[in-house]
Short mmCIF file of C-alpha atoms in Angstrom, two decimals:
data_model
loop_
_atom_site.label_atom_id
_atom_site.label_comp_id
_atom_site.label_asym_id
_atom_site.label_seq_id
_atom_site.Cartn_x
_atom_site.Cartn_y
_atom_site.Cartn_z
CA UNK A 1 -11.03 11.82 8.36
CA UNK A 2 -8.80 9.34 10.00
CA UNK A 3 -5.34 8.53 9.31
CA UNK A 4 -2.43 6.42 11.10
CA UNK A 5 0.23 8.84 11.87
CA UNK A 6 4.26 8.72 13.59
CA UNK A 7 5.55 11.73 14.66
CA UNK A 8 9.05 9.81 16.25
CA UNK A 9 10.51 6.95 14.28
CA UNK A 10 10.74 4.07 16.39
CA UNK A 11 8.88 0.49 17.02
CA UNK A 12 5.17 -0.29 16.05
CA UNK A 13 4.22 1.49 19.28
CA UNK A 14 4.36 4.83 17.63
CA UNK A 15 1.73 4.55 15.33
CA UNK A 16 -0.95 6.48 16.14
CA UNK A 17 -4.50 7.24 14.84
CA UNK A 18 -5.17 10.62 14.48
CA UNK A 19 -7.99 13.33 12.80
CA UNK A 20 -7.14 15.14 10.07
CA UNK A 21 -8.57 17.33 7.33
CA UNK A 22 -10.23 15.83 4.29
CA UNK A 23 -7.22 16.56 1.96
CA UNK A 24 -8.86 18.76 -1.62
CA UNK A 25 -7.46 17.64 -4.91
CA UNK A 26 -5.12 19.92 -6.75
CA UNK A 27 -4.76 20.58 -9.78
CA UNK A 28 -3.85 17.16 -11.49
CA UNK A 29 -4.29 15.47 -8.49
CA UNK A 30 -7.37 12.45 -7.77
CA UNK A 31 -8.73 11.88 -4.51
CA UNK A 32 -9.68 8.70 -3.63
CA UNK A 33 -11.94 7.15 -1.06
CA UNK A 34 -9.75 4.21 0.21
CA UNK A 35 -11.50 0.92 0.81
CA UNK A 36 -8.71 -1.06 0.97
CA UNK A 37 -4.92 -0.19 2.16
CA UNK A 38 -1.69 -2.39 1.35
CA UNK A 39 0.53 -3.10 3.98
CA UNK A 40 4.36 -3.57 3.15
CA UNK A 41 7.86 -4.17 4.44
CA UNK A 42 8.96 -0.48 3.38
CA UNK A 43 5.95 1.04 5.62
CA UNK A 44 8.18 -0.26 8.55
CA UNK A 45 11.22 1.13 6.63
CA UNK A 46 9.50 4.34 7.08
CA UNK A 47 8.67 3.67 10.61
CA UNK A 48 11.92 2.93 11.84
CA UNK A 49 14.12 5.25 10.46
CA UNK A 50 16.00 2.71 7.65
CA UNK A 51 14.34 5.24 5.13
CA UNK A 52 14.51 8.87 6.43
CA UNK A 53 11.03 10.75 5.83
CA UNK A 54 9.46 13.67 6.81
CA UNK A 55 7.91 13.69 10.12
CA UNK A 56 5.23 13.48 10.89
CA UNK A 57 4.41 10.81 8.53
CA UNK A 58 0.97 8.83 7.80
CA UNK A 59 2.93 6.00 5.94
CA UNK A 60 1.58 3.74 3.68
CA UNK A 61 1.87 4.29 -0.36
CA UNK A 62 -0.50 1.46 -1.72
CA UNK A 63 -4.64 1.37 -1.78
CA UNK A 64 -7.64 0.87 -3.59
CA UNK A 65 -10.70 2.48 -3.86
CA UNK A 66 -12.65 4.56 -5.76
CA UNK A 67 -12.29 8.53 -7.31
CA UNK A 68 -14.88 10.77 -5.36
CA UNK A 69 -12.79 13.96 -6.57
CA UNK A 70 -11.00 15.32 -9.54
CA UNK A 71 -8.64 18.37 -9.53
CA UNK A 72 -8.31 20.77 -12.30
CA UNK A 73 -7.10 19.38 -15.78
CA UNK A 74 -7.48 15.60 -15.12
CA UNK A 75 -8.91 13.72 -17.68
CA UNK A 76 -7.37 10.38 -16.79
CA UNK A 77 -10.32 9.10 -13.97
CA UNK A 78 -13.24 10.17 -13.36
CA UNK A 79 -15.21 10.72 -10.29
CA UNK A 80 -16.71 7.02 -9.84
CA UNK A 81 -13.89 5.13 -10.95
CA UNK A 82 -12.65 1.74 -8.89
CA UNK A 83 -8.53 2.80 -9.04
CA UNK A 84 -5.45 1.88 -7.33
CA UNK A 85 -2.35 3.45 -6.37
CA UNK A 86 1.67 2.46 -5.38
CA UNK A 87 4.06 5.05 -4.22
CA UNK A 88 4.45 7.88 -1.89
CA UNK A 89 2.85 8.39 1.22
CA UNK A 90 -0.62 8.68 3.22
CA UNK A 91 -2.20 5.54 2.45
CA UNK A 92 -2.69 4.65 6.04
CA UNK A 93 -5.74 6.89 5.76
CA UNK A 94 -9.70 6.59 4.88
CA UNK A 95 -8.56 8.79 1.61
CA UNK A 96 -5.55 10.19 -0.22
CA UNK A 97 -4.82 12.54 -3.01
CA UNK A 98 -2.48 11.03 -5.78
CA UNK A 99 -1.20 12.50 -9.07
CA UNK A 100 -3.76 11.36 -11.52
CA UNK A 101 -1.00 9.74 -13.88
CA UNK A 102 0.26 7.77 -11.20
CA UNK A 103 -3.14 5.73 -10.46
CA UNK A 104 -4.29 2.96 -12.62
CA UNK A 105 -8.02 2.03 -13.22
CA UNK A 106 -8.80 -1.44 -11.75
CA UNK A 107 -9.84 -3.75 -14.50
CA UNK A 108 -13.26 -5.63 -14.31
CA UNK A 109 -12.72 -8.73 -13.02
CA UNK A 110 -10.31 -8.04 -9.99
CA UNK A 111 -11.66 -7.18 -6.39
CA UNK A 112 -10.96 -3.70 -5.00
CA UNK A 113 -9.51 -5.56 -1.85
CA UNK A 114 -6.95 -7.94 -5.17
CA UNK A 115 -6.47 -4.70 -6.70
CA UNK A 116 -4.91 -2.99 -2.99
CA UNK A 117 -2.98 -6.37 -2.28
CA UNK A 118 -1.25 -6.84 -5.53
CA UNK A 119 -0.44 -3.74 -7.17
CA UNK A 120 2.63 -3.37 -5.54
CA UNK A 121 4.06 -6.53 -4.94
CA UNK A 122 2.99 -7.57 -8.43
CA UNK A 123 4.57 -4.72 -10.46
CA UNK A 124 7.72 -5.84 -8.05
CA UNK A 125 7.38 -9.03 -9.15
CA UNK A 126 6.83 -7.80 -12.99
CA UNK A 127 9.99 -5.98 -13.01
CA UNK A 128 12.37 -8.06 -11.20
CA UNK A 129 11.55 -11.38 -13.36
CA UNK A 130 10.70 -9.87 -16.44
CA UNK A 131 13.05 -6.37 -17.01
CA UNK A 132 15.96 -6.99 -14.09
CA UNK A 133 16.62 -10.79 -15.40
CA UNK A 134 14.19 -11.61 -18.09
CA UNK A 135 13.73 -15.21 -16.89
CA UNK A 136 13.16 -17.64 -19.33
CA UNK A 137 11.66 -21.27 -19.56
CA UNK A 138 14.09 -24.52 -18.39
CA UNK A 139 16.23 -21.76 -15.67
CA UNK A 140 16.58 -22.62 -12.47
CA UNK A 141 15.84 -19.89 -9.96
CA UNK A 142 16.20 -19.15 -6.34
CA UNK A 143 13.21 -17.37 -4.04
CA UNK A 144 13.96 -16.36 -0.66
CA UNK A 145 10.37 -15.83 1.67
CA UNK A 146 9.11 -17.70 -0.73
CA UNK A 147 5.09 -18.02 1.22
CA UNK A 148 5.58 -13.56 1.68
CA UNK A 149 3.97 -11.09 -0.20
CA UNK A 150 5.68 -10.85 -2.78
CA UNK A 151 7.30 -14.03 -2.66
CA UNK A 152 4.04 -15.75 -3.20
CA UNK A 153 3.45 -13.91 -6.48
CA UNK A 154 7.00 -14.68 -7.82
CA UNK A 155 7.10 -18.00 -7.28
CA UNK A 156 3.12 -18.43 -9.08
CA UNK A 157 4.76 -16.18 -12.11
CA UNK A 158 7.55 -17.68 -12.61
CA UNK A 159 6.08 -21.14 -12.89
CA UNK A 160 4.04 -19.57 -15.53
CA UNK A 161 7.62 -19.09 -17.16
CA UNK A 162 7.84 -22.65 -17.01
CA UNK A 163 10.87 -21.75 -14.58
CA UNK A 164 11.85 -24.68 -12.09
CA UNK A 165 11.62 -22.87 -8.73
CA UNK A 166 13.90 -23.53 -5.49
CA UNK A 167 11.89 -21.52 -2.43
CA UNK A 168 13.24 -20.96 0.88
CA UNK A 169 10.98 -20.67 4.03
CA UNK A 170 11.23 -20.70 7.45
CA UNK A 171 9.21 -23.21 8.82
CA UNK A 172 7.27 -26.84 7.49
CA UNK A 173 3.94 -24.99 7.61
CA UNK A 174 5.39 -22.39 5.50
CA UNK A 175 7.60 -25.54 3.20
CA UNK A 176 3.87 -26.73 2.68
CA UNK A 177 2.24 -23.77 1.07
CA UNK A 178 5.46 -23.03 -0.95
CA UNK A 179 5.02 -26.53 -2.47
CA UNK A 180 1.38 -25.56 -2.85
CA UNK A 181 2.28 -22.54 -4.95
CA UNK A 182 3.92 -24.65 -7.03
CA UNK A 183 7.83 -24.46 -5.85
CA UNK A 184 9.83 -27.11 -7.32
CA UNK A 185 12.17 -27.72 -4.29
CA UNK A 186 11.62 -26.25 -0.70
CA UNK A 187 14.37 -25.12 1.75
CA UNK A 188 13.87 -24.52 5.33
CA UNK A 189 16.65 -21.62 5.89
CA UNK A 190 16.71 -21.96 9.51
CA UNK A 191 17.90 -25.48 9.24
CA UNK A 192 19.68 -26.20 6.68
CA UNK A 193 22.93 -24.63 4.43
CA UNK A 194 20.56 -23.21 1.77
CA UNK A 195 23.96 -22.88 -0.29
CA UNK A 196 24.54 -26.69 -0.02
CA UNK A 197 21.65 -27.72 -1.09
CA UNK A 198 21.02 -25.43 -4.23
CA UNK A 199 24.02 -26.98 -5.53
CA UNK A 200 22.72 -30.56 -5.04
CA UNK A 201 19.71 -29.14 -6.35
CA UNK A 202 21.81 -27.96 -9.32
CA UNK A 203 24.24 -30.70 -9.69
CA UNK A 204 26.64 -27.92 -8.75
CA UNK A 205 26.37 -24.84 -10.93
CA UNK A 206 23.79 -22.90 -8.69
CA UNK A 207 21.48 -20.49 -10.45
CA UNK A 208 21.55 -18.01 -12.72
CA UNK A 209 19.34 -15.34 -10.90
CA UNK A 210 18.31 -15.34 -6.46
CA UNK A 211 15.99 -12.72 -5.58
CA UNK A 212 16.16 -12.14 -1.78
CA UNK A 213 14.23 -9.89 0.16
CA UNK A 214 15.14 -11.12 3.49
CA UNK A 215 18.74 -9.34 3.77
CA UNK A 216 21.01 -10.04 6.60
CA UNK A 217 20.50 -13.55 7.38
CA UNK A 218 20.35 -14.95 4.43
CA UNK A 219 22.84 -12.62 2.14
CA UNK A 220 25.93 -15.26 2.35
CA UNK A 221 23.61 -18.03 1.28
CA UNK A 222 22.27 -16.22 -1.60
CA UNK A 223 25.62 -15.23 -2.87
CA UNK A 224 27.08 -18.41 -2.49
CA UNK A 225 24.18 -20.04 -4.49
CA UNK A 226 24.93 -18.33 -7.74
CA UNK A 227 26.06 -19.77 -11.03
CA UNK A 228 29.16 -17.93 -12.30
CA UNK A 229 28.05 -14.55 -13.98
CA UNK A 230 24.97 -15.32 -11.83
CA UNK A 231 22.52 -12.09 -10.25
CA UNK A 232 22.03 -11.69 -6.81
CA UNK A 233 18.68 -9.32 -6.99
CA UNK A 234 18.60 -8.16 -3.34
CA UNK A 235 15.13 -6.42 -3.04
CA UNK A 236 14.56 -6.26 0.64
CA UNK A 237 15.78 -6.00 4.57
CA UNK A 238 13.04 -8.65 6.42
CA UNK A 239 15.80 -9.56 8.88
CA UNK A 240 17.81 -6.21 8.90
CA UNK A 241 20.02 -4.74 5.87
CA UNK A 242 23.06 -6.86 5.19
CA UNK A 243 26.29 -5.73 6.11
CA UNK A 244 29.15 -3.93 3.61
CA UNK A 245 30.92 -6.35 1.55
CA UNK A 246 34.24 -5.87 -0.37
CA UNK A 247 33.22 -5.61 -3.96
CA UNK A 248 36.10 -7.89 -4.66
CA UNK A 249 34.09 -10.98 -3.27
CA UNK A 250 31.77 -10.62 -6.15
CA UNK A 251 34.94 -11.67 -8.50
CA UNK A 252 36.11 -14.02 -6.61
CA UNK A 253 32.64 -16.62 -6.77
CA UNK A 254 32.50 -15.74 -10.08
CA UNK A 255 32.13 -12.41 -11.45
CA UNK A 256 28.94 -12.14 -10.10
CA UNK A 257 26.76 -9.26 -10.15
CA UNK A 258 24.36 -7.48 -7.35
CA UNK A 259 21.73 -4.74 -8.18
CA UNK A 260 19.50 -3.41 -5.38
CA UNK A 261 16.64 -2.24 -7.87
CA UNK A 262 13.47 -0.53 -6.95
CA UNK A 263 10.23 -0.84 -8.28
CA UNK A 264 9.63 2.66 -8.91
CA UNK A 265 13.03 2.70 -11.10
CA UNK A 266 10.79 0.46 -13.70
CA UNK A 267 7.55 3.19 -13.16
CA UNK A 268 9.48 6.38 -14.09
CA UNK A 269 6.93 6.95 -17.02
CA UNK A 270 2.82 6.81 -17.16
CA UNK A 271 3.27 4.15 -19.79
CA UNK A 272 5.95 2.05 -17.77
CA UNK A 273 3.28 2.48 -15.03
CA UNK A 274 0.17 1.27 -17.18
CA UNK A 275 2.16 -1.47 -18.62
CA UNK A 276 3.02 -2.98 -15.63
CA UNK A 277 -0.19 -2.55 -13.80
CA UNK A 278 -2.06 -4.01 -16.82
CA UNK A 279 0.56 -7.40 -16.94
CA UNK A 280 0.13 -7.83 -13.39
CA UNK A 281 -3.98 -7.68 -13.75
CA UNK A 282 -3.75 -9.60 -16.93
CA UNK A 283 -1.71 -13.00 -14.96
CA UNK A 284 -4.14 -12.54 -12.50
CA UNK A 285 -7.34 -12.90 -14.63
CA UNK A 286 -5.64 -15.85 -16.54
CA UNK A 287 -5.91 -17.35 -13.07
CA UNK A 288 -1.71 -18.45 -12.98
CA UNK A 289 -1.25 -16.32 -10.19
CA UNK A 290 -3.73 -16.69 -7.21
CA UNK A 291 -3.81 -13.51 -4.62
CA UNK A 292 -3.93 -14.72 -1.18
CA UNK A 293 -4.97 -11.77 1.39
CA UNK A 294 -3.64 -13.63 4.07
CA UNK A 295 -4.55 -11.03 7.31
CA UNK A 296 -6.54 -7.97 7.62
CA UNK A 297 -6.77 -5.50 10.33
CA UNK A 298 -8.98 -2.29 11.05
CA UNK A 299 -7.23 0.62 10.03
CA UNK A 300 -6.79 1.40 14.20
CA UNK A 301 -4.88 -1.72 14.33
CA UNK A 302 -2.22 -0.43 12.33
CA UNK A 303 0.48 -1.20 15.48
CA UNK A 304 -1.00 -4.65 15.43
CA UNK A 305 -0.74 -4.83 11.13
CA UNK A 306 3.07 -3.78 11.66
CA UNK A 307 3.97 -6.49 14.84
CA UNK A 308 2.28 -9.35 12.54
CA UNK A 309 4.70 -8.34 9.61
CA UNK A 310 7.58 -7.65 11.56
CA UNK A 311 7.82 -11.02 13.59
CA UNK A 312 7.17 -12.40 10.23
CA UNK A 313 3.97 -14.57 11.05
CA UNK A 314 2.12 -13.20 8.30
CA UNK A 315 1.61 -15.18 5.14
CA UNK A 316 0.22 -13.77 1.68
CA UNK A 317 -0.67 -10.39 1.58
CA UNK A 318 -1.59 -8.16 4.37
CA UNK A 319 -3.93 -5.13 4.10
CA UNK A 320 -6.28 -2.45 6.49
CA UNK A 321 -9.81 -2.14 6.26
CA UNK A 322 -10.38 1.96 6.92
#
């Protein structure tokens, strides 16, 4: 089969397709016959080096498709089954074997192609506004990338919340579909002191809760936008990681807190991972939260897929078609 491999970490150049053996299923293990792969910000994590990994790699660790083998002892799918995975590696491949318990059946009534665009970026989504800061109804809350991946998601679901949403994006196009998705206010981050004006926008107190996933450019702004006792929920490096900070500064605006969750922190357990999964499908099928696949590429275009993100002139979700 073909996969996208690096065997040096480095810039989108060193992605490589490759042939490789049809992997067997062990025992426990699915395989699964990808028709659909999700592309995300930690794939060029991965890539570059931020997050060390074995070399050489075939990243990727999100796809849909459907079961066409079954290892020993797994009762959980069966051979036929439309499924989805998030985690680990080798997505960036026509098929994968996953641990059984850590693939979820895709419901009827969500695309194969949904099912490979969401999965991660909506359990994200799940567990940051729901278990990290249960957000409730009437708060005010701050989204940085607001027209990304994930940031289209968050701002849908927390509307359904009844949340009033301030998004920041980075340019009027992008200010446009924000407003579309339902953002109460819009901030272009490039121009303007996106501090200043979520305390106009808050007559003052900021917010309770800012989930960033941008990083280095926009980590002062997001700290200095917080409500006293506020979170800063920093989820992401877009523009590079942000830089070490004296703990002390998080007293000073306030006895603030910061938590750099992960998603797979809130998936520990098959149950965590099934409940999740089925919330995310569920806000789908109510139709609150629209899935836009913004960009798809051939799996060869991989180095292309990874350029688009990077430069960040992708908007919605972007996946590979093996």
């Amino acid at each position: 089969m073909r996969a996208v491999q690096f065997e040096t970490t480095g810039g989108p150049e060193v992605l490589r397709v490759v042939e490789v053996d049809t992997p067997e299923p062990k025992p426990g293990q699915v395989r699964i016959r990808h028709e659909a792969i999700g592309i995300n910000f930690i794939d060029t994590y991965h890539r570059t080096g931020l997050y060390p990994v074995k070399l050489p790699c075939t990243p990727g660790g999100e796809a849909a498709g459907v079961v066409e083998a079954v290892g020993e002892g797994v009762t959980r799918h069966e051979v036929g089954d439309r499924v989805a995975y998030s985690g680990g590696f080798g997505a960036y491949a026509e098929a994968n074997v996953v641990a059984a318990d850590r693939v979820v059946k895709i419901p009827d009534g969500i695309e194969t192609r949904v099912a490979a665009a969401v999965l991660l970026k909506g359990m994200t989504t799940e567990a940051f506004i729901r278990r990290t800061y249960p957000v409730k109804a009437g708060e005010t809350v701050l989204v940085h990338a607001a027209v990304g991946g994930v940031g289209q998601i968050m701002t849908q679901w927390l509307k359904a919340l009844g949340a009033e949403v301030i998004a920041t994006v980075g340019s009027e196009a992008k200010a446009a579909k924000a407003r579309e998705l339902g953002a109460d206010h819009v901030i272009l981050y490039r121009d303007q002191d996106v501090a200043a004006e979520v305390r106009r926008i808050t007559g003052g107190k900021g917010v309770p809760v800012a989930y960033d996933s941008v990083g280095k450019d926009t980590f002062e702004g997001t700290l200095a936008s917080l409500a006293r006792r506020g979170l800063f929920v920093s989820f992401g490096n877009a523009s590079g990681p942000a830089a070490p900070f004296a703990p002390g500064r998080l007293a000073q605006a306030g006895s603030l807190y910061l938590t750099r969750p992960t998603l797979f922190d809130y998936i520990v357990t098959t149950e965590e991972l099934d409940a999740s999964a089925a919330a995310v499908f569920d806000v789908i099928r109510s139709g609150k939260v629209k899935i836009e696949i913004g960009q798809t590429f051939a799996l060869a275009d991989a180095r292309k897929a990874h350029e688009a993100l990077e430069s960040r002139a992708t908007v919605g979700a972007s996946l590979l078609i093996p």
